[in-house]
Amino acid sequence: MTDAAGALKQAMTTIEGALGAALVDYNSGMALATLDGPGGLDLNVASAGNTDVVRAKMRTMDMLGLQDGIEDMLITLTGQYHLIRPLAGRGGKGLFLYLALDRSRANLAMARHQLTRIEADLEV
């Protein structure tokens, strides 16, 4: 099992093109842990903004009566990918992993796969 700091370090060192990562509480919008890289992102601002995205999607799913869980969300920008992965394991309720990637260097399928493995090892 890996703690939050270890999980973010693993994401930043093993996922090609990683620009920044955070573990976020979407109830408060606060980043519980962040690790930035060469992207110069303000991960606290990104965490708060992506909290709104997660809340909106959960509200919409509730209004539609969908019983599915969110596996991950992908936001594609012209130069970046932003992955949001709500934690599914016990103790992870209300938390999500956020990962920003350089689109020119990242392999999106591999990044999603590695982020899933990091989530599975994460102990919160």
N, CA, C and O atoms as a Tinker XYZ file with bonds, in Angstrom:
   496  protein
     1  N      0.837000   -1.192000    0.000000    73     2
     2  CA     0.000000    0.000000    0.000000    64     1     3
     3  C      0.879000    1.252000    0.000000    63     2     4     5
     4  O      1.963000    1.280000    0.584000    81     3
     5  N      0.382000    2.263000   -0.663000    73     3     6
     6  CA     1.117000    3.514000   -0.819000    64     5     7
     7  C      0.303000    4.659000   -0.229000    63     6     8     9
     8  O     -0.920000    4.693000   -0.357000    81     7
     9  N      1.000000    5.608000    0.425000    73     7    10
    10  CA     0.309000    6.792000    0.933000    64     9    11
    11  C      0.137000    7.802000   -0.199000    63    10    12    13
    12  O      0.609000    7.577000   -1.314000    81    11
    13  N     -0.542000    8.922000    0.091000    73    11    14
    14  CA    -0.863000    9.912000   -0.946000    64    13    15
    15  C      0.394000   10.470000   -1.597000    63    14    16    17
    16  O      0.461000   10.563000   -2.823000    81    15
    17  N      1.385000   10.840000   -0.805000    73    15    18
    18  CA     2.619000   11.405000   -1.365000    64    17    19
    19  C      3.319000   10.395000   -2.257000    63    18    20    21
    20  O      3.816000   10.749000   -3.326000    81    19
    21  N      3.363000    9.140000   -1.827000    73    19    22
    22  CA     3.994000    8.092000   -2.618000    64    21    23
    23  C      3.251000    7.832000   -3.907000    63    22    24    25
    24  O      3.871000    7.597000   -4.944000    81    23
    25  N      1.927000    7.870000   -3.860000    73    23    26
    26  CA     1.119000    7.645000   -5.062000    64    25    27
    27  C      1.355000    8.751000   -6.087000    63    26    28    29
    28  O      1.492000    8.477000   -7.280000    81    27
    29  N      1.403000    9.990000   -5.626000    73    27    30
    30  CA     1.633000   11.096000   -6.550000    64    29    31
    31  C      3.041000   11.045000   -7.124000    63    30    32    33
    32  O      3.245000   11.328000   -8.305000    81    31
    33  N      4.009000   10.685000   -6.296000    73    31    34
    34  CA     5.386000   10.546000   -6.792000    64    33    35
    35  C      5.460000    9.441000   -7.845000    63    34    36    37
    36  O      6.134000    9.589000   -8.864000    81    35
    37  N      4.768000    8.343000   -7.593000    73    35    38
    38  CA     4.733000    7.247000   -8.559000    64    37    39
    39  C      4.115000    7.716000   -9.878000    63    38    40    41
    40  O      4.619000    7.390000  -10.953000    81    39
    41  N      3.024000    8.483000   -9.795000    73    39    42
    42  CA     2.378000    8.992000  -11.011000    64    41    43
    43  C      3.326000    9.890000  -11.791000    63    42    44    45
    44  O      3.427000    9.785000  -13.013000    81    43
    45  N      4.012000   10.764000  -11.090000    73    43    46
    46  CA     4.886000   11.726000  -11.761000    64    45    47
    47  C      6.133000   11.076000  -12.358000    63    46    48    49
    48  O      6.679000   11.570000  -13.344000    81    47
    49  N      6.580000    9.983000  -11.769000    73    47    50
    50  CA     7.812000    9.361000  -12.257000    64    49    51
    51  C      7.571000    8.215000  -13.238000    63    50    52    53
    52  O      8.459000    7.887000  -14.025000    81    51
    53  N      6.396000    7.604000  -13.207000    73    51    54
    54  CA     6.159000    6.451000  -14.078000    64    53    55
    55  C      5.250000    6.742000  -15.267000    63    54    56    57
    56  O      5.216000    5.966000  -16.222000    81    55
    57  N      4.525000    7.834000  -15.220000    73    55    58
    58  CA     3.612000    8.156000  -16.317000    64    57    59
    59  C      4.271000    9.199000  -17.217000    63    58    60    61
    60  O      4.482000   10.343000  -16.816000    81    59
    61  N      4.588000    8.785000  -18.426000    73    59    62
    62  CA     5.266000    9.660000  -19.387000    64    61    63
    63  C      4.416000   10.897000  -19.671000    63    62    64    65
    64  O      3.221000   10.792000  -19.947000    81    63
    65  N      5.041000   12.059000  -19.599000    73    63    66
    66  CA     4.361000   13.310000  -19.912000    64    65    67
    67  C      3.623000   13.941000  -18.742000    63    66    68    69
    68  O      2.932000   14.942000  -18.931000    81    67
    69  N      3.748000   13.386000  -17.532000    73    67    70
    70  CA     3.044000   13.938000  -16.371000    64    69    71
    71  C      3.544000   15.353000  -16.066000    63    70    72    73
    72  O      4.748000   15.598000  -15.997000    81    71
    73  N      2.603000   16.272000  -15.888000    73    71    74
    74  CA     2.913000   17.666000  -15.581000    64    73    75
    75  C      2.588000   18.033000  -14.138000    63    74    76    77
    76  O      3.161000   18.973000  -13.586000    81    75
    77  N      1.676000   17.296000  -13.535000    73    75    78
    78  CA     1.274000   17.565000  -12.154000    64    77    79
    79  C      0.222000   16.575000  -11.729000    63    78    80    81
    80  O     -0.534000   16.055000  -12.550000    81    79
    81  N      0.177000   16.315000  -10.420000    73    79    82
    82  CA    -0.789000   15.358000   -9.880000    64    81    83
    83  C     -1.267000   15.846000   -8.517000    63    82    84    85
    84  O     -0.553000   16.545000   -7.799000    81    83
    85  N     -2.492000   15.459000   -8.182000    73    83    86
    86  CA    -3.052000   15.855000   -6.891000    64    85    87
    87  C     -4.050000   14.806000   -6.413000    63    86    88    89
    88  O     -4.674000   14.104000   -7.209000    81    87
    89  N     -4.181000   14.719000   -5.099000    73    87    90
    90  CA    -5.254000   13.962000   -4.461000    64    89    91
    91  C     -6.175000   15.008000   -3.867000    63    90    92    93
    92  O     -5.752000   15.841000   -3.065000    81    91
    93  N     -7.448000   14.959000   -4.270000    73    91    94
    94  CA    -8.375000   16.043000   -3.966000    64    93    95
    95  C     -9.614000   15.517000   -3.240000    63    94    96    97
    96  O    -10.135000   14.450000   -3.567000    81    95
    97  N    -10.073000   16.283000   -2.252000    73    95    98
    98  CA   -11.336000   16.023000   -1.560000    64    97    99
    99  C    -12.406000   16.839000   -2.284000    63    98   100   101
   100  O    -12.402000   18.067000   -2.210000    81    99
   101  N    -13.334000   16.155000   -2.991000    73    99   102
   102  CA   -14.316000   16.922000   -3.761000    64   101   103
   103  C    -15.463000   17.436000   -2.909000    63   102   104   105
   104  O    -16.314000   18.162000   -3.424000    81   103
   105  N    -15.523000   17.096000   -1.641000    73   103   106
   106  CA   -16.512000   17.713000   -0.759000    64   105   107
   107  C    -16.094000   19.139000   -0.415000    63   106   108   109
   108  O    -16.929000   20.041000   -0.352000    81   107
   109  N    -14.798000   19.334000   -0.193000    73   107   110
   110  CA   -14.295000   20.662000    0.174000    64   109   111
   111  C    -13.628000   21.386000   -0.989000    63   110   112   113
   112  O    -13.520000   22.612000   -0.969000    81   111
   113  N    -13.178000   20.648000   -2.002000    73   111   114
   114  CA   -12.435000   21.247000   -3.103000    64   113   115
   115  C    -10.964000   21.445000   -2.802000    63   114   116   117
   116  O    -10.241000   22.049000   -3.596000    81   115
   117  N    -10.518000   20.947000   -1.672000    73   115   118
   118  CA    -9.133000   21.130000   -1.249000    64   117   119
   119  C     -8.244000   19.997000   -1.727000    63   118   120   121
   120  O     -8.638000   18.830000   -1.713000    81   119
   121  N     -7.040000   20.354000   -2.148000    73   119   122
   122  CA    -6.031000   19.352000   -2.492000    64   121   123
   123  C     -5.424000   18.843000   -1.186000    63   122   124   125
   124  O     -4.925000   19.629000   -0.381000    81   123
   125  N     -5.467000   17.533000   -0.980000    73   123   126
   126  CA    -4.877000   16.940000    0.216000    64   125   127
   127  C     -3.385000   16.729000    0.029000    63   126   128   129
   128  O     -2.622000   16.746000    0.995000    81   127
   129  N     -2.972000   16.531000   -1.216000    73   127   130
   130  CA    -1.562000   16.377000   -1.556000    64   129   131
   131  C     -1.389000   16.790000   -3.003000    63   130   132   133
   132  O     -2.268000   16.545000   -3.830000    81   131
   133  N     -0.266000   17.413000   -3.315000    73   131   134
   134  CA     0.034000   17.807000   -4.690000    64   133   135
   135  C      1.495000   17.526000   -4.991000    63   134   136   137
   136  O      2.334000   17.485000   -4.091000    81   135
   137  N      1.782000   17.338000   -6.251000    73   135   138
   138  CA     3.161000   17.200000   -6.706000    64   137   139
   139  C      3.215000   17.760000   -8.119000    63   138   140   141
   140  O      2.641000   17.196000   -9.051000    81   139
   141  N      3.912000   18.876000   -8.259000    73   139   142
   142  CA     3.970000   19.490000   -9.590000    64   141   143
   143  C      5.264000   19.121000  -10.285000    63   142   144   145
   144  O      6.247000   18.710000   -9.669000    81   143
   145  N      5.216000   19.285000  -11.575000    73   143   146
   146  CA     6.354000   18.962000  -12.420000    64   145   147
   147  C      6.669000   20.138000  -13.312000    63   146   148   149
   148  O      6.534000   21.289000  -12.899000    81   147
   149  N      7.084000   19.861000  -14.523000    73   147   150
   150  CA     7.531000   20.917000  -15.427000    64   149   151
   151  C      6.419000   21.781000  -16.007000    63   150   152   153
   152  O      6.709000   22.743000  -16.719000    81   151
   153  N      5.171000   21.474000  -15.730000    73   151   154
   154  CA     4.062000   22.203000  -16.338000    64   153   155
   155  C      3.771000   23.544000  -15.727000    63   154   156   157
   156  O      3.142000   24.383000  -16.371000    81   155
   157  N      4.206000   23.783000  -14.500000    73   155   158
   158  CA     3.949000   25.049000  -13.843000    64   157   159
   159  C      2.486000   25.287000  -13.526000    63   158   160   161
   160  O      2.049000   26.434000  -13.428000    81   159
   161  N      1.717000   24.202000  -13.362000    73   159   162
   162  CA     0.302000   24.342000  -13.036000    64   161   163
   163  C      0.109000   24.728000  -11.577000    63   162   164   165
   164  O      0.855000   24.279000  -10.707000    81   163
   165  N     -0.884000   25.555000  -11.313000    73   163   166
   166  CA    -1.277000   25.819000   -9.934000    64   165   167
   167  C     -2.250000   24.711000   -9.556000    63   166   168   169
   168  O     -3.438000   24.784000   -9.868000    81   167
   169  N     -1.741000   23.693000   -8.886000    73   167   170
   170  CA    -2.553000   22.504000   -8.605000    64   169   171
   171  C     -3.668000   22.773000   -7.598000    63   170   172   173
   172  O     -4.656000   22.040000   -7.569000    81   171
   173  N     -3.531000   23.801000   -6.780000    73   171   174
   174  CA    -4.625000   24.141000   -5.863000    64   173   175
   175  C     -5.809000   24.726000   -6.631000    63   174   176   177
   176  O     -6.962000   24.420000   -6.329000    81   175
   177  N     -5.524000   25.559000   -7.612000    73   175   178
   178  CA    -6.591000   26.109000   -8.458000    64   177   179
   179  C     -7.208000   24.993000   -9.296000    63   178   180   181
   180  O     -8.430000   24.911000   -9.424000    81   179
   181  N     -6.360000   24.132000   -9.868000    73   179   182
   182  CA    -6.853000   23.016000  -10.677000    64   181   183
   183  C     -7.724000   22.086000   -9.843000    63   182   184   185
   184  O     -8.750000   21.602000  -10.321000    81   183
   185  N     -7.321000   21.834000   -8.602000    73   183   186
   186  CA    -8.096000   20.954000   -7.725000    64   185   187
   187  C     -9.477000   21.522000   -7.457000    63   186   188   189
   188  O    -10.475000   20.805000   -7.537000    81   187
   189  N     -9.537000   22.805000   -7.139000    73   187   190
   190  CA   -10.829000   23.447000   -6.864000    64   189   191
   191  C    -11.708000   23.445000   -8.110000    63   190   192   193
   192  O    -12.900000   23.151000   -8.025000    81   191
   193  N    -11.136000   23.769000   -9.259000    73   191   194
   194  CA   -11.911000   23.799000  -10.499000    64   193   195
   195  C    -12.407000   22.428000  -10.906000    63   194   196   197
   196  O    -13.547000   22.291000  -11.349000    81   195
   197  N    -11.579000   21.420000  -10.764000    73   195   198
   198  CA   -11.995000   20.070000  -11.132000    64   197   199
   199  C    -12.995000   19.492000  -10.144000    63   198   200   201
   200  O    -13.742000   18.576000  -10.483000    81   199
   201  N    -13.015000   20.012000   -8.940000    73   199   202
   202  CA   -14.051000   19.628000   -7.982000    64   201   203
   203  C    -15.426000   19.987000   -8.535000    63   202   204   205
   204  O    -16.375000   19.214000   -8.405000    81   203
   205  N    -15.526000   21.160000   -9.149000    73   203   206
   206  CA   -16.799000   21.571000   -9.757000    64   205   207
   207  C    -17.214000   20.612000  -10.867000    63   206   208   209
   208  O    -18.397000   20.304000  -11.012000    81   207
   209  N    -16.249000   20.141000  -11.649000    73   207   210
   210  CA   -16.529000   19.189000  -12.728000    64   209   211
   211  C    -17.085000   17.886000  -12.147000    63   210   212   213
   212  O    -18.093000   17.364000  -12.623000    81   211
   213  N    -16.421000   17.371000  -11.121000    73   211   214
   214  CA   -16.853000   16.110000  -10.503000    64   213   215
   215  C    -18.241000   16.260000   -9.894000    63   214   216   217
   216  O    -19.101000   15.400000  -10.084000    81   215
   217  N    -18.459000   17.338000   -9.170000    73   215   218
   218  CA   -19.773000   17.560000   -8.544000    64   217   219
   219  C    -20.872000   17.653000   -9.601000    63   218   220   221
   220  O    -21.945000   17.072000   -9.433000    81   219
   221  N    -20.613000   18.377000  -10.683000    73   219   222
   222  CA   -21.619000   18.535000  -11.738000    64   221   223
   223  C    -21.957000   17.189000  -12.362000    63   222   224   225
   224  O    -23.128000   16.899000  -12.609000    81   223
   225  N    -20.955000   16.370000  -12.619000    73   223   226
   226  CA   -21.215000   15.059000  -13.233000    64   225   227
   227  C    -21.995000   14.164000  -12.278000    63   226   228   229
   228  O    -22.904000   13.451000  -12.704000    81   227
   229  N    -21.657000   14.194000  -11.013000    73   227   230
   230  CA   -22.381000   13.364000  -10.042000    64   229   231
   231  C    -23.829000   13.819000   -9.901000    63   230   232   233
   232  O    -24.737000   12.995000   -9.791000    81   231
   233  N    -24.040000   15.130000   -9.905000    73   231   234
   234  CA   -25.405000   15.663000   -9.852000    64   233   235
   235  C    -26.201000   15.229000  -11.073000    63   234   236   237
   236  O    -27.356000   14.823000  -10.951000    81   235
   237  N    -25.589000   15.312000  -12.252000    73   235   238
   238  CA   -26.255000   14.926000  -13.493000    64   237   239
   239  C    -26.600000   13.442000  -13.484000    63   238   240   241
   240  O    -27.703000   13.056000  -13.870000    81   239
   241  N    -25.661000   12.613000  -13.045000    73   239   242
   242  CA   -25.932000   11.174000  -12.975000    64   241   243
   243  C    -27.083000   10.893000  -12.019000    63   242   244   245
   244  O    -27.921000   10.032000  -12.288000    81   243
   245  N    -27.125000   11.610000  -10.911000    73   243   246
   246  CA   -28.209000   11.438000   -9.937000    64   245   247
   247  C    -29.557000   11.837000  -10.549000    63   246   248   249
   248  O    -30.550000   11.130000  -10.380000    81   247
   249  N    -29.590000   12.967000  -11.259000    73   247   250
   250  CA   -30.831000   13.419000  -11.891000    64   249   251
   251  C    -31.305000   12.447000  -12.963000    63   250   252   253
   252  O    -32.506000   12.302000  -13.187000    81   251
   253  N    -30.359000   11.781000  -13.625000    73   251   254
   254  CA   -30.706000   10.805000  -14.660000    64   253   255
   255  C    -31.029000    9.434000  -14.085000    63   254   256   257
   256  O    -31.471000    8.538000  -14.805000    81   255
   257  N    -30.807000    9.274000  -12.786000    73   255   258
   258  CA   -31.068000    7.990000  -12.148000    64   257   259
   259  C    -30.052000    6.917000  -12.511000    63   258   260   261
   260  O    -30.345000    5.726000  -12.405000    81   259
   261  N    -28.868000    7.325000  -12.937000    73   259   262
   262  CA   -27.828000    6.358000  -13.306000    64   261   263
   263  C    -27.192000    5.776000  -12.042000    63   262   264   265
   264  O    -26.854000    6.507000  -11.111000    81   263
   265  N    -27.037000    4.483000  -12.025000    73   263   266
   266  CA   -26.455000    3.806000  -10.868000    64   265   267
   267  C    -24.982000    3.480000  -11.063000    63   266   268   269
   268  O    -24.336000    2.958000  -10.154000    81   267
   269  N    -24.453000    3.782000  -12.228000    73   267   270
   270  CA   -23.040000    3.520000  -12.512000    64   269   271
   271  C    -22.147000    4.421000  -11.681000    63   270   272   273
   272  O    -22.552000    5.498000  -11.243000    81   271
   273  N    -20.923000    3.956000  -11.474000    73   271   274
   274  CA   -19.906000    4.790000  -10.868000    64   273   275
   275  C    -19.040000    5.396000  -11.954000    63   274   276   277
   276  O    -18.994000    4.888000  -13.074000    81   275
   277  N    -18.363000    6.467000  -11.632000    73   275   278
   278  CA   -17.464000    7.108000  -12.585000    64   277   279
   279  C    -16.112000    6.414000  -12.501000    63   278   280   281
   280  O    -15.505000    6.338000  -11.432000    81   279
   281  N    -15.654000    5.913000  -13.627000    73   279   282
   282  CA   -14.330000    5.296000  -13.686000    64   281   283
   283  C    -13.260000    6.390000  -13.780000    63   282   284   285
   284  O    -12.351000    6.459000  -12.953000    81   283
   285  N    -13.383000    7.223000  -14.777000    73   283   286
   286  CA   -12.533000    8.403000  -14.868000    64   285   287
   287  C    -13.171000    9.407000  -15.807000    63   286   288   289
   288  O    -14.105000    9.089000  -16.542000    81   287
   289  N    -12.653000   10.621000  -15.772000    73   287   290
   290  CA   -13.098000   11.691000  -16.656000    64   289   291
   291  C    -11.876000   12.203000  -17.382000    63   290   292   293
   292  O    -10.784000   12.272000  -16.818000    81   291
   293  N    -12.066000   12.561000  -18.634000    73   291   294
   294  CA   -10.967000   13.059000  -19.447000    64   293   295
   295  C    -11.347000   14.411000  -20.034000    63   294   296   297
   296  O    -12.407000   14.574000  -20.638000    81   295
   297  N    -10.461000   15.363000  -19.841000    73   295   298
   298  CA   -10.620000   16.677000  -20.456000    64   297   299
   299  C     -9.439000   16.838000  -21.400000    63   298   300   301
   300  O     -8.285000   16.774000  -20.975000    81   299
   301  N     -9.723000   17.047000  -22.675000    73   299   302
   302  CA    -8.653000   17.205000  -23.653000    64   301   303
   303  C     -8.534000   18.674000  -24.037000    63   302   304   305
   304  O     -9.500000   19.308000  -24.461000    81   303
   305  N     -7.347000   19.187000  -23.880000    73   303   306
   306  CA    -7.011000   20.537000  -24.314000    64   305   307
   307  C     -6.114000   20.400000  -25.542000    63   306   308   309
   308  O     -5.691000   19.292000  -25.872000    81   307
   309  N     -5.826000   21.476000  -26.204000    73   307   310
   310  CA    -4.995000   21.369000  -27.400000    64   309   311
   311  C     -3.590000   20.879000  -27.073000    63   310   312   313
   312  O     -2.960000   20.232000  -27.909000    81   311
   313  N     -3.086000   21.170000  -25.879000    73   311   314
   314  CA    -1.732000   20.754000  -25.524000    64   313   315
   315  C     -1.634000   19.819000  -24.332000    63   314   316   317
   316  O     -0.542000   19.367000  -23.988000    81   315
   317  N     -2.765000   19.525000  -23.698000    73   315   318
   318  CA    -2.725000   18.718000  -22.476000    64   317   319
   319  C     -3.925000   17.783000  -22.392000    63   318   320   321
   320  O     -4.966000   18.007000  -23.010000    81   319
   321  N     -3.741000   16.732000  -21.610000    73   319   322
   322  CA    -4.837000   15.881000  -21.147000    64   321   323
   323  C     -4.960000   16.099000  -19.646000    63   322   324   325
   324  O     -3.953000   16.233000  -18.951000    81   323
   325  N     -6.183000   16.135000  -19.148000    73   323   326
   326  CA    -6.427000   16.193000  -17.715000    64   325   327
   327  C     -7.290000   14.990000  -17.355000    63   326   328   329
   328  O     -8.410000   14.853000  -17.846000    81   327
   329  N     -6.767000   14.125000  -16.501000    73   327   330
   330  CA    -7.487000   12.930000  -16.053000    64   329   331
   331  C     -7.970000   13.134000  -14.630000    63   330   332   333
   332  O     -7.224000   13.598000  -13.767000    81   331
   333  N     -9.215000   12.785000  -14.398000    73   331   334
   334  CA    -9.820000   12.838000  -13.062000    64   333   335
   335  C    -10.315000   11.437000  -12.765000    63   334   336   337
   336  O    -11.106000   10.880000  -13.527000    81   335
   337  N     -9.854000   10.862000  -11.662000    73   335   338
   338  CA   -10.226000    9.490000  -11.320000    64   337   339
   339  C    -10.750000    9.444000   -9.884000    63   338   340   341
   340  O     -9.957000    9.428000   -8.943000    81   339
   341  N    -12.092000    9.423000   -9.698000    73   339   342
   342  CA   -12.643000    9.276000   -8.349000    64   341   343
   343  C    -12.193000    7.945000   -7.741000    63   342   344   345
   344  O    -12.174000    6.919000   -8.420000    81   343
   345  N    -11.835000    7.974000   -6.471000    73   343   346
   346  CA   -11.376000    6.759000   -5.805000    64   345   347
   347  C    -12.566000    5.865000   -5.474000    63   346   348   349
   348  O    -13.581000    6.322000   -4.949000    81   347
   349  N    -12.421000    4.594000   -5.790000    73   347   350
   350  CA   -13.516000    3.645000   -5.601000    64   349   351
   351  C    -13.337000    2.794000   -4.345000    63   350   352   353
   352  O    -14.315000    2.274000   -3.809000    81   351
   353  N    -12.117000    2.648000   -3.879000    73   351   354
   354  CA   -11.848000    1.761000   -2.749000    64   353   355
   355  C    -12.365000    2.304000   -1.429000    63   354   356   357
   356  O    -12.767000    3.463000   -1.317000    81   355
   357  N    -12.342000    1.431000   -0.441000    73   355   358
   358  CA   -12.795000    1.863000    0.893000    64   357   359
   359  C    -11.880000    2.978000    1.387000    63   358   360   361
   360  O    -10.672000    2.947000    1.151000    81   359
   361  N    -12.450000    3.946000    2.062000    73   359   362
   362  CA   -11.696000    5.088000    2.546000    64   361   363
   363  C    -11.498000    6.172000    1.507000    63   362   364   365
   364  O    -11.061000    7.274000    1.838000    81   363
   365  N    -11.808000    5.880000    0.264000    73   363   366
   366  CA   -11.598000    6.852000   -0.802000    64   365   367
   367  C    -12.821000    7.655000   -1.160000    63   366   368   369
   368  O    -12.767000    8.496000   -2.057000    81   367
   369  N    -13.935000    7.414000   -0.471000    73   367   370
   370  CA   -15.185000    8.113000   -0.777000    64   369   371
   371  C    -14.979000    9.622000   -0.650000    63   370   372   373
   372  O    -14.516000   10.120000    0.377000    81   371
   373  N    -15.327000   10.322000   -1.699000    73   371   374
   374  CA   -15.204000   11.777000   -1.684000    64   373   375
   375  C    -13.853000   12.288000   -2.148000    63   374   376   377
   376  O    -13.587000   13.486000   -2.059000    81   375
   377  N    -12.983000   11.396000   -2.647000    73   375   378
   378  CA   -11.660000   11.801000   -3.103000    64   377   379
   379  C    -11.482000   11.459000   -4.577000    63   378   380   381
   380  O    -12.103000   10.526000   -5.085000    81   379
   381  N    -10.630000   12.220000   -5.257000    73   379   382
   382  CA   -10.258000   11.860000   -6.617000    64   381   383
   383  C     -8.788000   12.176000   -6.860000    63   382   384   385
   384  O     -8.206000   13.074000   -6.250000    81   383
   385  N     -8.212000   11.403000   -7.776000    73   383   386
   386  CA    -6.869000   11.667000   -8.263000    64   385   387
   387  C     -6.988000   12.548000   -9.496000    63   386   388   389
   388  O     -7.852000   12.331000  -10.345000    81   387
   389  N     -6.125000   13.528000   -9.586000    73   387   390
   390  CA    -6.088000   14.428000  -10.734000    64   389   391
   391  C     -4.692000   14.352000  -11.338000    63   390   392   393
   392  O     -3.697000   14.426000  -10.617000    81   391
   393  N     -4.616000   14.207000  -12.636000    73   391   394
   394  CA    -3.339000   14.106000  -13.326000    64   393   395
   395  C     -3.387000   14.944000  -14.595000    63   394   396   397
   396  O     -4.280000   14.775000  -15.425000    81   395
   397  N     -2.424000   15.848000  -14.745000    73   395   398
   398  CA    -2.289000   16.640000  -15.966000    64   397   399
   399  C     -1.124000   16.077000  -16.771000    63   398   400   401
   400  O     -0.063000   15.777000  -16.224000    81   399
   401  N     -1.336000   15.940000  -18.068000    73   399   402
   402  CA    -0.342000   15.342000  -18.960000    64   401   403
   403  C     -0.042000   16.246000  -20.144000    63   402   404   405
   404  O     -0.924000   16.940000  -20.650000    81   403
   405  N      1.204000   16.232000  -20.579000    73   403   406
   406  CA     1.611000   16.895000  -21.811000    64   405   407
   407  C      1.131000   16.015000  -22.972000    63   406   408   409
   408  O      1.586000   14.882000  -23.127000    81   407
   409  N      0.235000   16.530000  -23.760000    73   407   410
   410  CA    -0.399000   15.738000  -24.811000    64   409   411
   411  C      0.602000   15.226000  -25.853000    63   410   412   413
   412  O      0.397000   14.156000  -26.426000    81   411
   413  N      1.665000   15.964000  -26.100000    73   411   414
   414  CA     2.634000   15.551000  -27.119000    64   413   415
   415  C      3.546000   14.422000  -26.639000    63   414   416   417
   416  O      4.167000   13.740000  -27.454000    81   415
   417  N      3.631000   14.220000  -25.329000    73   415   418
   418  CA     4.522000   13.184000  -24.787000    64   417   419
   419  C      3.780000   12.006000  -24.163000    63   418   420   421
   420  O      4.362000   10.938000  -23.977000    81   419
   421  N      2.521000   12.188000  -23.843000    73   419   422
   422  CA     1.781000   11.170000  -23.099000    64   421   423
   423  C      1.135000   10.136000  -24.014000    63   422   424   425
   424  O      0.744000   10.431000  -25.143000    81   423
   425  N      1.036000    8.923000  -23.496000    73   423   426
   426  CA     0.243000    7.869000  -24.116000    64   425   427
   427  C     -0.987000    7.734000  -23.224000    63   426   428   429
   428  O     -0.905000    7.199000  -22.119000    81   427
   429  N     -2.117000    8.218000  -23.705000    73   427   430
   430  CA    -3.319000    8.308000  -22.880000    64   429   431
   431  C     -3.767000    6.952000  -22.343000    63   430   432   433
   432  O     -4.123000    6.842000  -21.170000    81   431
   433  N     -3.755000    5.925000  -23.180000    73   431   434
   434  CA    -4.177000    4.598000  -22.728000    64   433   435
   435  C     -3.263000    4.083000  -21.611000    63   434   436   437
   436  O     -3.748000    3.530000  -20.624000    81   435
   437  N     -1.962000    4.260000  -21.757000    73   435   438
   438  CA    -1.028000    3.821000  -20.724000    64   437   439
   439  C     -1.180000    4.644000  -19.453000    63   438   440   441
   440  O     -1.089000    4.105000  -18.350000    81   439
   441  N     -1.410000    5.935000  -19.598000    73   439   442
   442  CA    -1.597000    6.791000  -18.430000    64   441   443
   443  C     -2.825000    6.355000  -17.628000    63   442   444   445
   444  O     -2.779000    6.289000  -16.400000    81   443
   445  N     -3.908000    6.061000  -18.320000    73   443   446
   446  CA    -5.125000    5.597000  -17.641000    64   445   447
   447  C     -4.860000    4.273000  -16.933000    63   446   448   449
   448  O     -5.280000    4.076000  -15.793000    81   447
   449  N     -4.166000    3.374000  -17.610000    73   447   450
   450  CA    -3.840000    2.075000  -17.030000    64   449   451
   451  C     -2.964000    2.244000  -15.778000    63   450   452   453
   452  O     -3.236000    1.629000  -14.746000    81   451
   453  N     -1.942000    3.054000  -15.863000    73   451   454
   454  CA    -1.050000    3.253000  -14.721000    64   453   455
   455  C     -1.759000    3.968000  -13.571000    63   454   456   457
   456  O     -1.522000    3.647000  -12.407000    81   455
   457  N     -2.620000    4.927000  -13.883000    73   455   458
   458  CA    -3.349000    5.624000  -12.826000    64   457   459
   459  C     -4.297000    4.667000  -12.108000    63   458   460   461
   460  O     -4.494000    4.792000  -10.899000    81   459
   461  N     -4.884000    3.723000  -12.826000    73   459   462
   462  CA    -5.732000    2.700000  -12.209000    64   461   463
   463  C     -4.920000    1.851000  -11.241000    63   462   464   465
   464  O     -5.392000    1.537000  -10.149000    81   463
   465  N     -3.718000    1.481000  -11.625000    73   463   466
   466  CA    -2.855000    0.681000  -10.747000    64   465   467
   467  C     -2.423000    1.491000   -9.521000    63   466   468   469
   468  O     -2.370000    0.957000   -8.413000    81   467
   469  N     -2.122000    2.749000   -9.711000    73   467   470
   470  CA    -1.737000    3.614000   -8.585000    64   469   471
   471  C     -2.901000    3.736000   -7.609000    63   470   472   473
   472  O     -2.707000    3.669000   -6.396000    81   471
   473  N     -4.106000    3.915000   -8.135000    73   471   474
   474  CA    -5.289000    3.991000   -7.276000    64   473   475
   475  C     -5.452000    2.715000   -6.454000    63   474   476   477
   476  O     -5.751000    2.773000   -5.262000    81   475
   477  N     -5.256000    1.572000   -7.090000    73   475   478
   478  CA    -5.432000    0.285000   -6.399000    64   477   479
   479  C     -4.466000    0.130000   -5.225000    63   478   480   481
   480  O     -4.792000   -0.523000   -4.234000    81   479
   481  N     -3.283000    0.726000   -5.332000    73   479   482
   482  CA    -2.282000    0.628000   -4.266000    64   481   483
   483  C     -2.390000    1.731000   -3.227000    63   482   484   485
   484  O     -1.718000    1.680000   -2.197000    81   483
   485  N     -3.225000    2.724000   -3.484000    73   483   486
   486  CA    -3.304000    3.882000   -2.610000    64   485   487
   487  C     -4.059000    3.572000   -1.326000    63   486   488   489
   488  O     -5.158000    3.018000   -1.355000    81   487
   489  N     -3.464000    3.931000   -0.215000    73   487   490
   490  CA    -4.093000    3.775000    1.108000    64   489   491
   491  C     -4.354000    5.176000    1.659000    63   490   492   493
   492  O     -3.419000    5.938000    1.905000    81   491
   493  N     -5.649000    5.512000    1.852000    73   491   494
   494  CA    -5.989000    6.826000    2.404000    64   493   495
   495  C     -6.641000    6.686000    3.764000    63   494   496
   496  O     -6.996000    7.689000    4.383000    81   495
